[in-house]
Coordinates of N, CA and C in Angstrom, one line a residue:
Chain A
X236 N -41.3 -60.8 -31.7 CA -40.9 -61.1 -29.9 C -42.0 -60.9 -29.7
X237 N -42.9 -61.8 -28.4 CA -43.8 -62.0 -27.7 C -44.0 -60.8 -26.9
X238 N -44.8 -60.3 -26.9 CA -45.0 -59.0 -25.9 C -46.5 -59.0 -25.9
X239 N -46.7 -57.8 -24.6 CA -47.7 -57.1 -24.4 C -47.4 -55.7 -24.8
X240 N -48.1 -55.2 -25.6 CA -47.3 -53.2 -25.3 C -48.5 -52.6 -25.0
X241 N -48.5 -51.8 -23.5 CA -49.4 -50.9 -23.3 C -49.7 -49.8 -23.7
X242 N -50.6 -48.7 -23.7 CA -51.0 -47.6 -23.7 C -50.0 -47.1 -22.9
X243 N -49.9 -45.5 -23.1 CA -48.7 -44.5 -22.2 C -50.3 -44.2 -21.3
X244 N -49.2 -43.7 -20.0 CA -49.8 -43.0 -18.8 C -51.1 -41.6 -19.4
X245 N -51.6 -42.0 -18.2 CA -52.9 -40.9 -18.3 C -53.0 -40.2 -17.0
X246 N -53.4 -39.0 -17.1 CA -54.1 -37.8 -16.2 C -55.4 -37.9 -16.7
X247 N -56.3 -37.9 -15.6 CA -57.4 -37.3 -15.9 C -58.2 -37.1 -14.7
X248 N -59.7 -36.2 -14.7 CA -59.9 -35.8 -13.8 C -60.9 -36.4 -13.4
X249 N -61.7 -36.8 -11.9 CA -62.7 -37.5 -11.5 C -64.1 -36.8 -12.7
X250 N -64.8 -38.3 -12.7 CA -65.8 -38.3 -13.5 C -65.2 -38.5 -15.2
X251 N -64.6 -38.3 -15.3 CA -64.3 -38.5 -17.2 C -64.6 -40.3 -17.3
X252 N -64.1 -40.4 -18.6 CA -63.9 -41.5 -18.9 C -62.5 -42.0 -19.4
X253 N -62.3 -43.2 -19.6 CA -61.2 -44.1 -20.1 C -61.1 -45.0 -20.5
X254 N -59.9 -45.4 -21.3 CA -60.3 -46.7 -22.4 C -58.6 -46.8 -22.5
X255 N -57.8 -47.9 -21.5 CA -56.8 -48.0 -21.9 C -56.5 -49.5 -22.4
X256 N -55.1 -49.3 -23.2 CA -54.9 -50.4 -24.2 C -53.7 -51.3 -23.8
X257 N -54.2 -52.7 -24.6 CA -53.0 -53.9 -24.3 C -52.8 -54.4 -25.9
X258 N -51.8 -54.2 -26.3 CA -51.7 -54.6 -27.4 C -50.7 -55.7 -27.7
X259 N -50.9 -57.2 -28.3 CA -50.5 -58.4 -28.0 C -48.9 -58.6 -29.3
X260 N -48.5 -59.1 -29.6 CA -47.5 -59.4 -30.8 C -46.7 -60.7 -30.2
X261 N -46.7 -61.4 -31.4 CA -45.5 -62.7 -31.6 C -46.2 -64.0 -31.2
X262 N -48.0 -63.8 -30.6 CA -48.7 -65.0 -30.3 C -49.8 -65.0 -30.7
X263 N -50.5 -66.4 -30.7 CA -52.2 -66.2 -31.2 C -53.1 -65.3 -30.1
X264 N -53.4 -63.7 -30.5 CA -53.7 -63.5 -29.5 C -55.6 -63.8 -28.9
X265 N -56.1 -64.7 -30.4 CA -57.2 -65.1 -29.9 C -57.4 -66.4 -29.1
X266 N -56.2 -67.2 -28.9 CA -56.2 -68.2 -28.4 C -55.8 -68.2 -27.0
X267 N -55.4 -67.0 -26.6 CA -54.9 -66.8 -24.9 C -55.9 -66.0 -24.2
X268 N -56.0 -66.2 -22.9 CA -57.1 -65.3 -22.3 C -55.8 -64.1 -21.7
X269 N -56.4 -62.8 -21.9 CA -55.6 -61.9 -21.4 C -56.6 -61.1 -19.9
X270 N -55.9 -61.0 -19.0 CA -56.7 -60.3 -17.8 C -55.6 -59.0 -17.3
X271 N -56.3 -58.2 -16.8 CA -55.8 -57.0 -16.1 C -55.8 -57.0 -14.5
X272 N -54.5 -56.5 -13.9 CA -54.1 -56.5 -12.8 C -53.9 -55.3 -12.2
X273 N -54.8 -54.8 -11.0 CA -54.2 -53.3 -10.4 C -53.2 -53.1 -9.4
X274 N -52.4 -52.4 -9.6 CA -51.4 -52.1 -8.5 C -51.8 -50.7 -7.9
X275 N -52.1 -50.2 -7.1 CA -52.6 -48.7 -6.4 C -51.2 -48.4 -5.8
X276 N -50.7 -47.2 -5.6 CA -49.4 -46.8 -5.5 C -48.5 -47.3 -4.1
X277 N -47.9 -47.6 -4.0 CA -47.0 -48.6 -2.8 C -47.8 -49.8 -2.6
X278 N -49.0 -50.5 -3.2 CA -49.3 -51.7 -2.5 C -49.1 -52.5 -3.3
X279 N -49.8 -53.9 -3.2 CA -49.8 -55.0 -3.5 C -50.5 -55.2 -5.1
X280 N -51.0 -56.7 -5.7 CA -51.2 -56.8 -6.8 C -52.4 -57.3 -6.5
X281 N -53.6 -57.0 -7.4 CA -55.4 -57.3 -7.2 C -55.6 -57.6 -8.8
X282 N -56.2 -58.6 -8.8 CA -56.9 -59.6 -10.0 C -57.9 -58.6 -10.1
X283 N -58.2 -58.1 -11.6 CA -59.7 -57.3 -11.7 C -60.7 -58.1 -12.3
X284 N -60.0 -59.3 -13.3 CA -60.7 -60.0 -14.8 C -59.8 -60.1 -16.0
X285 N -60.5 -60.7 -16.4 CA -59.8 -61.6 -17.8 C -61.0 -61.9 -18.7
X286 N -60.2 -61.8 -19.8 CA -61.2 -61.8 -21.1 C -60.3 -62.9 -22.4
X287 N -61.3 -63.9 -22.7 CA -60.7 -64.6 -24.0 C -61.3 -63.9 -25.5
X288 N -60.2 -63.5 -25.4 CA -60.4 -62.6 -27.2 C -61.4 -63.6 -28.2
X289 N -60.8 -64.4 -28.2 CA -61.6 -65.6 -29.1 C -63.1 -65.7 -29.3
X290 N -63.9 -65.4 -28.0 CA -65.3 -65.4 -28.1 C -65.8 -64.3 -27.3
X291 N -65.0 -63.6 -26.6 CA -65.1 -62.4 -25.7 C -65.9 -62.5 -24.4
X292 N -65.6 -64.2 -24.2 CA -66.2 -64.1 -22.6 C -64.9 -63.4 -21.8
X293 N -65.4 -63.3 -20.4 CA -65.1 -62.2 -19.6 C -65.4 -62.6 -18.3
X294 N -64.8 -62.8 -17.4 CA -64.6 -62.9 -15.8 C -64.6 -61.7 -15.1
X295 N -64.9 -61.6 -14.2 CA -64.2 -60.5 -13.5 C -64.3 -60.7 -12.6
X296 N -63.1 -60.1 -10.8 CA -63.3 -60.5 -9.8 C -64.8 -59.5 -9.2
X297 N -65.4 -60.0 -8.0 CA -66.2 -59.3 -7.2 C -66.1 -57.6 -7.5
X298 N -64.8 -57.9 -6.3 CA -64.1 -56.4 -6.5 C -64.5 -55.3 -7.5
X299 N -64.7 -56.1 -9.0 CA -64.4 -54.6 -9.7 C -65.8 -55.1 -11.0
X300 N -66.2 -55.5 -10.7 CA -67.1 -55.7 -11.7 C -68.5 -55.4 -11.5
X301 N -69.1 -54.1 -12.5 CA -69.3 -53.0 -12.4 C -68.6 -52.0 -12.4
X302 N -67.3 -51.6 -12.0 CA -66.4 -50.7 -11.7 C -65.7 -50.5 -13.4
X303 N -65.6 -51.6 -14.0 CA -64.9 -51.1 -15.2 C -65.7 -52.3 -16.3
X304 N -64.9 -52.0 -17.3 CA -65.4 -53.0 -18.1 C -64.2 -53.8 -19.6
X305 N -63.6 -54.5 -19.6 CA -63.2 -55.7 -20.1 C -63.5 -55.6 -21.4
X306 N -62.7 -55.0 -22.5 CA -63.0 -56.1 -23.9 C -62.1 -56.2 -24.5
X307 N -61.8 -56.4 -25.8 CA -60.7 -57.3 -26.9 C -61.5 -56.8 -28.4
X308 N -60.0 -56.5 -28.9 CA -60.7 -56.8 -30.5 C -59.8 -57.5 -31.4
X309 N -60.4 -58.7 -31.5 CA -59.2 -59.8 -32.1 C -58.5 -59.3 -33.3
X310 N -59.4 -58.5 -34.2 CA -58.8 -57.9 -35.2 C -57.5 -57.3 -35.3
X311 N -57.7 -56.6 -34.2 CA -56.4 -55.9 -34.7 C -55.3 -56.4 -32.6
X312 N -55.9 -57.5 -32.1 CA -54.9 -57.9 -31.0 C -55.0 -57.2 -30.1
X313 N -55.7 -56.6 -29.8 CA -56.0 -55.8 -28.6 C -56.7 -55.6 -27.5
X314 N -56.7 -55.9 -26.5 CA -57.4 -55.9 -24.9 C -57.5 -54.4 -24.3
X315 N -58.8 -54.4 -24.2 CA -59.1 -53.2 -23.7 C -59.3 -52.9 -21.9
X316 N -59.3 -52.1 -21.3 CA -59.5 -51.7 -19.8 C -60.3 -50.0 -19.8
X317 N -61.8 -50.5 -19.5 CA -62.2 -48.5 -19.3 C -63.1 -48.6 -18.1
X318 N -63.4 -47.7 -17.8 CA -63.9 -46.9 -16.8 C -64.7 -45.7 -17.5
X319 N -66.0 -45.4 -17.1 CA -67.2 -44.5 -17.8 C -67.1 -43.1 -16.4
X320 N -67.0 -43.6 -15.6 CA -66.2 -42.1 -14.3 C -65.3 -42.2 -13.7
X321 N -64.5 -42.0 -13.8 CA -63.4 -42.4 -13.0 C -63.5 -41.7 -11.7
X322 N -62.7 -42.6 -10.6 CA -62.7 -41.5 -9.2 C -60.9 -41.5 -9.1
X323 N -61.0 -41.0 -7.7 CA -59.6 -40.3 -7.3 C -59.1 -41.8 -7.2
X324 N -59.4 -42.7 -6.6 CA -59.5 -43.8 -5.9 C -58.8 -45.4 -7.3
X325 N -59.3 -44.6 -8.3 CA -58.9 -45.5 -9.5 C -57.1 -45.0 -10.0
X326 N -56.7 -44.4 -9.3 CA -55.6 -43.6 -9.5 C -54.6 -44.9 -9.3
X327 N -53.8 -45.2 -10.1 CA -53.1 -46.9 -10.1 C -51.9 -47.2 -11.2
X328 N -51.4 -48.3 -11.2 CA -50.6 -48.6 -12.3 C -51.6 -50.0 -12.4
X329 N -51.9 -50.2 -13.8 CA -52.7 -51.5 -14.4 C -52.1 -52.1 -15.2
X330 N -51.5 -52.9 -15.2 CA -51.5 -54.3 -15.8 C -51.9 -55.5 -16.6
X331 N -51.3 -55.4 -18.1 CA -52.3 -56.6 -18.6 C -51.1 -57.9 -18.9
X332 N -51.9 -59.0 -18.3 CA -50.8 -60.0 -18.5 C -51.9 -61.2 -19.6
X333 N -50.9 -62.3 -19.7 CA -51.4 -63.7 -20.3 C -51.5 -64.8 -19.2
X334 N -52.8 -65.1 -19.4 CA -52.9 -66.7 -19.1 C -52.4 -67.3 -19.6
X335 N -52.0 -68.8 -19.1 CA -51.4 -69.6 -19.8 C -52.3 -70.8 -20.7
X336 N -51.7 -71.4 -21.5 CA -52.9 -71.8 -22.0 C -53.5 -72.7 -21.1
X337 N -53.1 -73.7 -20.1 CA -53.9 -74.2 -19.5 C -54.6 -74.3 -18.3
X338 N -53.7 -72.7 -17.4 CA -54.1 -72.8 -16.2 C -53.9 -71.5 -16.1
X339 N -54.6 -70.7 -14.9 CA -54.7 -69.3 -15.1 C -53.5 -68.7 -14.4
X340 N -52.5 -69.3 -14.1 CA -51.4 -67.9 -13.7 C -51.0 -67.3 -15.2
X341 N -50.2 -66.3 -14.9 CA -50.0 -65.2 -15.8 C -48.6 -65.4 -16.2
X342 N -48.2 -65.4 -17.3 CA -46.7 -65.7 -17.4 C -45.8 -64.7 -18.7
X343 N -46.8 -63.8 -19.1 CA -46.5 -62.4 -19.9 C -47.1 -61.4 -19.4
X344 N -46.1 -60.5 -18.8 CA -47.0 -59.2 -18.5 C -46.5 -57.8 -19.2
X345 N -47.6 -56.6 -19.6 CA -47.0 -55.7 -20.0 C -46.0 -55.0 -18.7
X346 N -45.8 -53.8 -19.5 CA -45.2 -52.9 -18.3 C -46.0 -51.7 -17.7
X347 N -47.1 -52.1 -17.6 CA -48.2 -51.2 -17.0 C -48.2 -50.1 -17.7
X348 N -49.7 -49.3 -17.5 CA -50.1 -48.0 -18.1 C -50.7 -47.4 -16.7
X349 N -49.6 -46.1 -15.8 CA -50.1 -45.4 -15.0 C -51.4 -44.5 -15.6
X350 N -52.2 -44.6 -14.6 CA -53.7 -43.8 -14.7 C -53.7 -42.8 -13.3
X351 N -53.7 -41.9 -13.5 CA -53.5 -40.9 -12.0 C -55.1 -40.0 -12.7
X352 N -55.7 -39.5 -11.6 CA -57.0 -39.4 -11.7 C -57.1 -37.9 -10.4
X353 N -56.8 -36.8 -10.4 CA -57.0 -35.8 -9.9 C -57.3 -34.7 -10.2
X354 N -58.3 -33.8 -9.2 CA -59.2 -32.4 -9.4 C -57.5 -31.9 -9.8
Chain B
X171 N -64.3 -65.5 -1.6 CA -62.4 -65.2 -2.1 C -61.6 -66.1 -1.2
X172 N -60.5 -66.7 -1.7 CA -59.9 -66.8 -1.1 C -58.3 -65.8 -0.6
X173 N -58.1 -65.5 0.6 CA -57.1 -65.0 1.1 C -56.0 -65.3 1.3
X174 N -55.1 -64.9 0.4 CA -53.1 -65.1 0.6 C -52.7 -63.9 2.0
X175 N -52.1 -64.6 2.8 CA -51.1 -64.1 3.5 C -50.1 -64.3 3.8
X176 N -49.0 -63.8 3.1 CA -47.5 -63.6 3.2 C -46.8 -63.1 4.4
X177 N -45.8 -64.0 4.8 CA -44.9 -63.1 5.6 C -43.3 -63.4 5.9
X178 N -42.6 -62.9 6.4 CA -42.8 -61.4 7.0 C -42.9 -60.7 5.8
X179 N -43.7 -59.5 6.1 CA -44.0 -58.4 5.2 C -42.4 -57.8 4.1
X180 N -41.5 -58.0 5.8 CA -40.2 -57.5 5.2 C -38.9 -58.4 5.4
X181 N -38.5 -59.0 4.6 CA -37.1 -59.6 4.8 C -35.5 -58.9 4.9
X182 N -35.4 -58.7 5.8 CA -33.2 -57.9 5.4 C -32.7 -59.0 5.6
X183 N -31.6 -59.5 4.7 CA -30.8 -59.6 4.6 C -30.0 -59.7 3.7
X184 N -28.7 -60.5 3.8 CA -27.3 -59.9 3.1 C -27.3 -60.9 1.9
X185 N -26.4 -60.6 0.7 CA -25.9 -61.2 -0.4 C -25.4 -62.6 -0.1
X186 N -26.0 -63.4 -0.8 CA -25.5 -64.9 -0.1 C -26.5 -65.7 0.7
X187 N -26.9 -65.1 1.7 CA -27.7 -65.5 2.5 C -29.1 -65.6 1.7
X188 N -29.8 -67.4 2.7 CA -30.8 -68.0 2.4 C -32.4 -67.2 2.9
X189 N -33.0 -67.2 1.8 CA -34.2 -66.2 2.0 C -35.5 -67.2 1.8
X190 N -36.2 -67.3 3.0 CA -37.6 -68.4 3.0 C -39.0 -67.1 3.3
X191 N -39.7 -67.2 2.1 CA -41.2 -66.5 2.1 C -41.9 -67.7 2.3
X192 N -42.8 -67.0 2.8 CA -44.1 -67.8 3.3 C -45.6 -66.9 2.8
X193 N -46.4 -68.2 2.5 CA -47.5 -67.8 1.9 C -48.7 -68.6 2.4
X194 N -49.5 -68.2 3.5 CA -50.7 -68.9 3.5 C -52.1 -68.5 3.4
X195 N -52.9 -69.7 2.8 CA -54.6 -69.4 2.1 C -55.2 -70.0 3.3
X196 N -56.4 -69.0 3.2 CA -57.7 -68.9 4.2 C -58.3 -70.6 3.7
X197 N -58.0 -70.7 2.5 CA -59.1 -72.2 2.3 C -57.9 -72.7 1.4
X198 N -57.8 -74.6 1.7 CA -56.8 -75.2 0.8 C -56.4 -75.2 -1.0
X199 N -55.5 -75.0 -1.1 CA -55.1 -75.0 -2.6 C -54.8 -76.0 -3.4
X200 N -55.1 -76.8 -4.2 CA -54.2 -77.5 -4.6 C -53.0 -77.0 -4.9
X201 N -52.0 -77.5 -5.0 CA -50.7 -77.6 -5.2 C -50.1 -77.3 -6.7
X202 N -50.9 -77.7 -7.4 CA -50.8 -77.3 -8.9 C -51.4 -75.8 -9.2
X203 N -52.0 -75.3 -7.9 CA -52.9 -73.6 -8.5 C -52.3 -72.3 -7.8
X204 N -51.1 -72.8 -7.1 CA -49.9 -71.7 -6.5 C -49.1 -71.4 -7.1
X205 N -48.9 -69.7 -7.7 CA -47.6 -69.2 -7.9 C -46.4 -67.9 -7.2
X206 N -45.9 -67.9 -7.7 CA -44.9 -66.3 -7.5 C -44.7 -66.5 -8.4
X207 N -44.4 -64.9 -7.6 CA -44.0 -63.6 -8.9 C -43.0 -62.7 -8.3
X208 N -42.2 -62.3 -9.0 CA -40.9 -61.1 -8.5 C -41.8 -60.0 -9.1
X209 N -41.1 -58.8 -8.5 CA -41.7 -58.0 -9.0 C -40.3 -56.5 -8.1
X210 N -39.6 -56.1 -9.1 CA -38.2 -54.9 -9.0 C -39.0 -53.8 -8.9
X211 N -38.6 -53.0 -8.2 CA -39.2 -51.4 -8.7 C -39.4 -50.6 -10.0
X212 N -40.4 -50.2 -10.6 CA -40.3 -49.9 -11.4 C -40.8 -50.6 -12.9
X213 N -40.5 -51.9 -12.6 CA -41.0 -52.9 -13.1 C -42.5 -53.9 -12.9
X214 N -42.8 -54.4 -14.3 CA -43.9 -55.2 -14.1 C -43.4 -56.9 -13.0
X215 N -44.2 -57.2 -13.1 CA -44.1 -58.8 -11.9 C -43.4 -59.9 -13.4
X216 N -43.0 -60.3 -12.6 CA -42.6 -61.5 -13.3 C -42.8 -63.0 -13.0
X217 N -43.3 -64.0 -13.7 CA -43.2 -65.1 -13.3 C -42.4 -66.3 -13.0
X218 N -42.1 -66.1 -11.4 CA -41.3 -67.5 -11.0 C -41.5 -68.7 -10.9
X219 N -42.8 -68.9 -10.4 CA -42.8 -70.6 -9.7 C -44.2 -70.8 -10.2
X220 N -44.5 -71.7 -10.9 CA -46.0 -72.3 -11.0 C -46.3 -73.6 -10.3
X221 N -47.4 -74.2 -10.0 CA -47.7 -75.3 -9.5 C -46.9 -75.5 -8.4
X222 N -46.8 -74.5 -7.8 CA -45.9 -74.3 -6.1 C -44.4 -74.8 -6.5
X223 N -44.4 -75.2 -7.5 CA -42.8 -75.9 -7.5 C -42.0 -75.8 -8.9
X224 N -43.0 -76.1 -10.2 CA -42.3 -75.6 -11.4 C -41.7 -74.1 -11.4
X225 N -40.4 -74.2 -12.0 CA -39.9 -73.0 -12.1 C -40.3 -72.8 -13.4
X226 N -40.3 -71.2 -13.7 CA -40.6 -70.8 -15.0 C -39.5 -70.9 -16.2
X227 N -39.8 -70.3 -17.3 CA -38.3 -70.5 -17.9 C -37.7 -69.7 -18.0
X228 N -36.5 -69.7 -17.5 CA -35.2 -68.9 -17.7 C -34.8 -68.5 -16.1
X229 N -35.6 -69.1 -15.2 CA -35.5 -68.6 -13.9 C -34.3 -69.9 -13.0
X230 N -33.4 -69.3 -12.4 CA -32.4 -70.0 -11.9 C -32.9 -70.7 -10.6
X231 N -32.3 -71.4 -10.5 CA -32.3 -73.0 -10.0 C -32.5 -72.6 -8.4
X232 N -31.6 -70.9 -8.0 CA -32.1 -70.8 -6.2 C -32.8 -70.8 -6.2
X233 N -33.9 -70.4 -7.1 CA -35.4 -70.2 -6.8 C -36.4 -71.8 -6.8
X234 N -36.7 -71.8 -5.4 CA -37.0 -73.2 -5.5 C -38.6 -73.0 -4.4
X235 N -39.4 -73.7 -4.9 CA -40.6 -73.1 -4.2 C -41.6 -74.7 -3.4
X236 N -42.4 -74.7 -2.6 CA -42.6 -76.3 -1.7 C -44.1 -76.0 -1.4
X237 N -44.8 -76.7 -0.9 CA -45.9 -76.7 0.1 C -46.9 -77.3 -0.7
X238 N -47.8 -77.2 -0.3 CA -49.3 -77.8 0.0 C -50.5 -77.9 0.8
X239 N -51.8 -77.9 0.3 CA -52.7 -77.2 1.5 C -52.9 -76.1 1.5
X240 N -52.7 -75.1 2.3 CA -52.8 -73.8 2.9 C -51.4 -73.1 3.4
X241 N -50.0 -73.9 3.1 CA -49.0 -73.0 3.8 C -48.3 -73.4 2.2
X242 N -47.6 -72.8 1.9 CA -46.5 -72.7 0.7 C -45.3 -72.1 0.8
X243 N -43.9 -72.4 0.3 CA -43.4 -71.3 0.6 C -41.9 -71.4 -1.1
X244 N -41.8 -70.0 -0.7 CA -40.5 -69.6 -2.1 C -39.2 -69.4 -1.4
X245 N -38.0 -70.6 -1.5 CA -37.2 -70.2 -1.1 C -35.7 -70.1 -2.4
X246 N -35.4 -68.6 -1.4 CA -33.9 -68.6 -2.5 C -32.6 -69.2 -1.4
X247 N -31.8 -69.8 -2.1 CA -31.2 -70.5 -1.7 C -30.2 -69.4 -1.2
X248 N -29.5 -68.8 -1.9 CA -28.6 -67.9 -1.7 C -28.6 -66.4 -2.8
X249 N -28.9 -65.6 -2.2 CA -29.0 -63.9 -2.6 C -28.3 -63.7 -3.2
X250 N -28.6 -63.3 -4.8 CA -27.9 -62.4 -5.2 C -28.3 -61.0 -5.7
X251 N -27.6 -59.9 -6.1 CA -27.9 -58.7 -5.7 C -29.3 -58.2 -6.4
X252 N -29.1 -59.2 -7.8 CA -30.9 -58.8 -8.1 C -32.1 -59.3 -8.0
X253 N -31.8 -60.5 -7.0 CA -32.7 -60.9 -6.3 C -33.7 -59.9 -5.1
X254 N -33.0 -58.9 -4.8 CA -33.8 -58.1 -3.8 C -34.9 -57.0 -4.5
X255 N -36.2 -57.7 -4.3 CA -37.3 -57.0 -4.8 C -38.9 -57.5 -3.9
X256 N -39.5 -57.5 -4.4 CA -40.8 -57.9 -3.9 C -41.7 -59.8 -4.4
X257 N -41.9 -60.0 -3.3 CA -42.7 -61.4 -4.1 C -43.7 -61.5 -4.0
X258 N -44.5 -62.2 -4.9 CA -46.4 -62.2 -4.7 C -46.4 -63.2 -4.5
X259 N -47.4 -64.2 -3.9 CA -48.0 -65.5 -4.2 C -49.4 -65.1 -4.6
X260 N -50.0 -66.0 -5.6 CA -50.8 -66.3 -6.5 C -51.6 -67.4 -6.4
X261 N -53.1 -67.5 -5.9 CA -53.9 -69.2 -6.1 C -54.4 -68.5 -7.3
X262 N -54.4 -69.6 -7.9 CA -55.5 -69.9 -9.2 C -56.5 -71.3 -9.5
X263 N -56.5 -71.7 -8.4 CA -57.7 -72.4 -8.4 C -58.8 -72.5 -8.1
X264 N -59.0 -71.0 -7.5 CA -60.7 -70.2 -7.2 C -60.5 -69.2 -7.6
X265 N -61.7 -68.9 -8.8 CA -61.7 -67.0 -8.9 C -62.7 -66.5 -8.0
X266 N -62.5 -65.1 -7.7 CA -61.2 -64.7 -8.0 C -59.8 -65.2 -8.1
X267 N -58.5 -64.7 -8.6 CA -57.2 -65.5 -8.4 C -56.9 -64.9 -7.5
X268 N -56.7 -64.8 -6.4 CA -56.0 -63.6 -5.3 C -54.8 -63.8 -5.3
X269 N -54.4 -62.4 -5.3 CA -52.8 -62.2 -4.7 C -52.5 -62.2 -3.1
X270 N -51.2 -62.4 -2.6 CA -50.8 -62.0 -1.4 C -50.3 -60.6 -1.9
X271 N -50.3 -60.4 0.1 CA -50.0 -58.9 -0.3 C -47.9 -58.6 0.1
X272 N -47.5 -59.8 -0.5 CA -46.2 -59.5 -0.8 C -45.0 -59.3 -0.1
X273 N -44.2 -59.7 0.2 CA -42.9 -60.0 0.8 C -41.8 -58.7 0.1
X274 N -41.3 -58.0 0.7 CA -40.3 -57.6 0.1 C -38.9 -57.9 0.5
X275 N -38.2 -58.0 -0.3 CA -36.6 -58.7 0.2 C -35.6 -58.0 0.0
X276 N -35.3 -57.0 1.2 CA -34.5 -55.9 1.1 C -32.6 -56.3 1.4
X277 N -32.0 -55.5 0.9 CA -30.4 -55.5 1.5 C -29.9 -54.7 3.2
X278 N -29.4 -56.1 3.9 CA -29.2 -55.9 5.1 C -28.0 -54.8 5.5

């Protein structure tokens, strides 16, 4: 089955680090861009950035540049989103999604990982 | 950065009625590069429309998209109970590939 399976919900304290994952199956992971989208509680969708696992080419939205790191391990078909020092404002649902072959829209989504940052 | 403004914020309609959702962009976007997504409570977004007017795989033909330049529209011809959800537009012609704020279609 073609799918993206995301890691489970996380509860962290401010200042802690975190790495969440998105594992693909059913398609050639190295040949598709994988993006990350944030959804803060009760809010809309925000495009964070995207990576091409084939060569690790990564693009960030200016709003998220320097705030998070996107990476991928093509040997295990998994993309990652990580923070070095979480803030309460990072509390959100994070979705990974696959870009189509030729255009920058997202045709396959993971179910999301809820990250809660609270002291 | 291209800003997308969706209106109305909330649309209250009854099943069987027609829904018309608007998405305006702050700069002209080629119609090739405009998508619509549907999100139901507790679920991930789902691709509905790409290229402004092409339905994604498995999307019923009651969903249609149109528009060009800075004005785009998603139309649901006859609302089914499962169509009550939040809808987002996205431009993917210029990075960052921004989303609109969403329109909630609720049962009247």
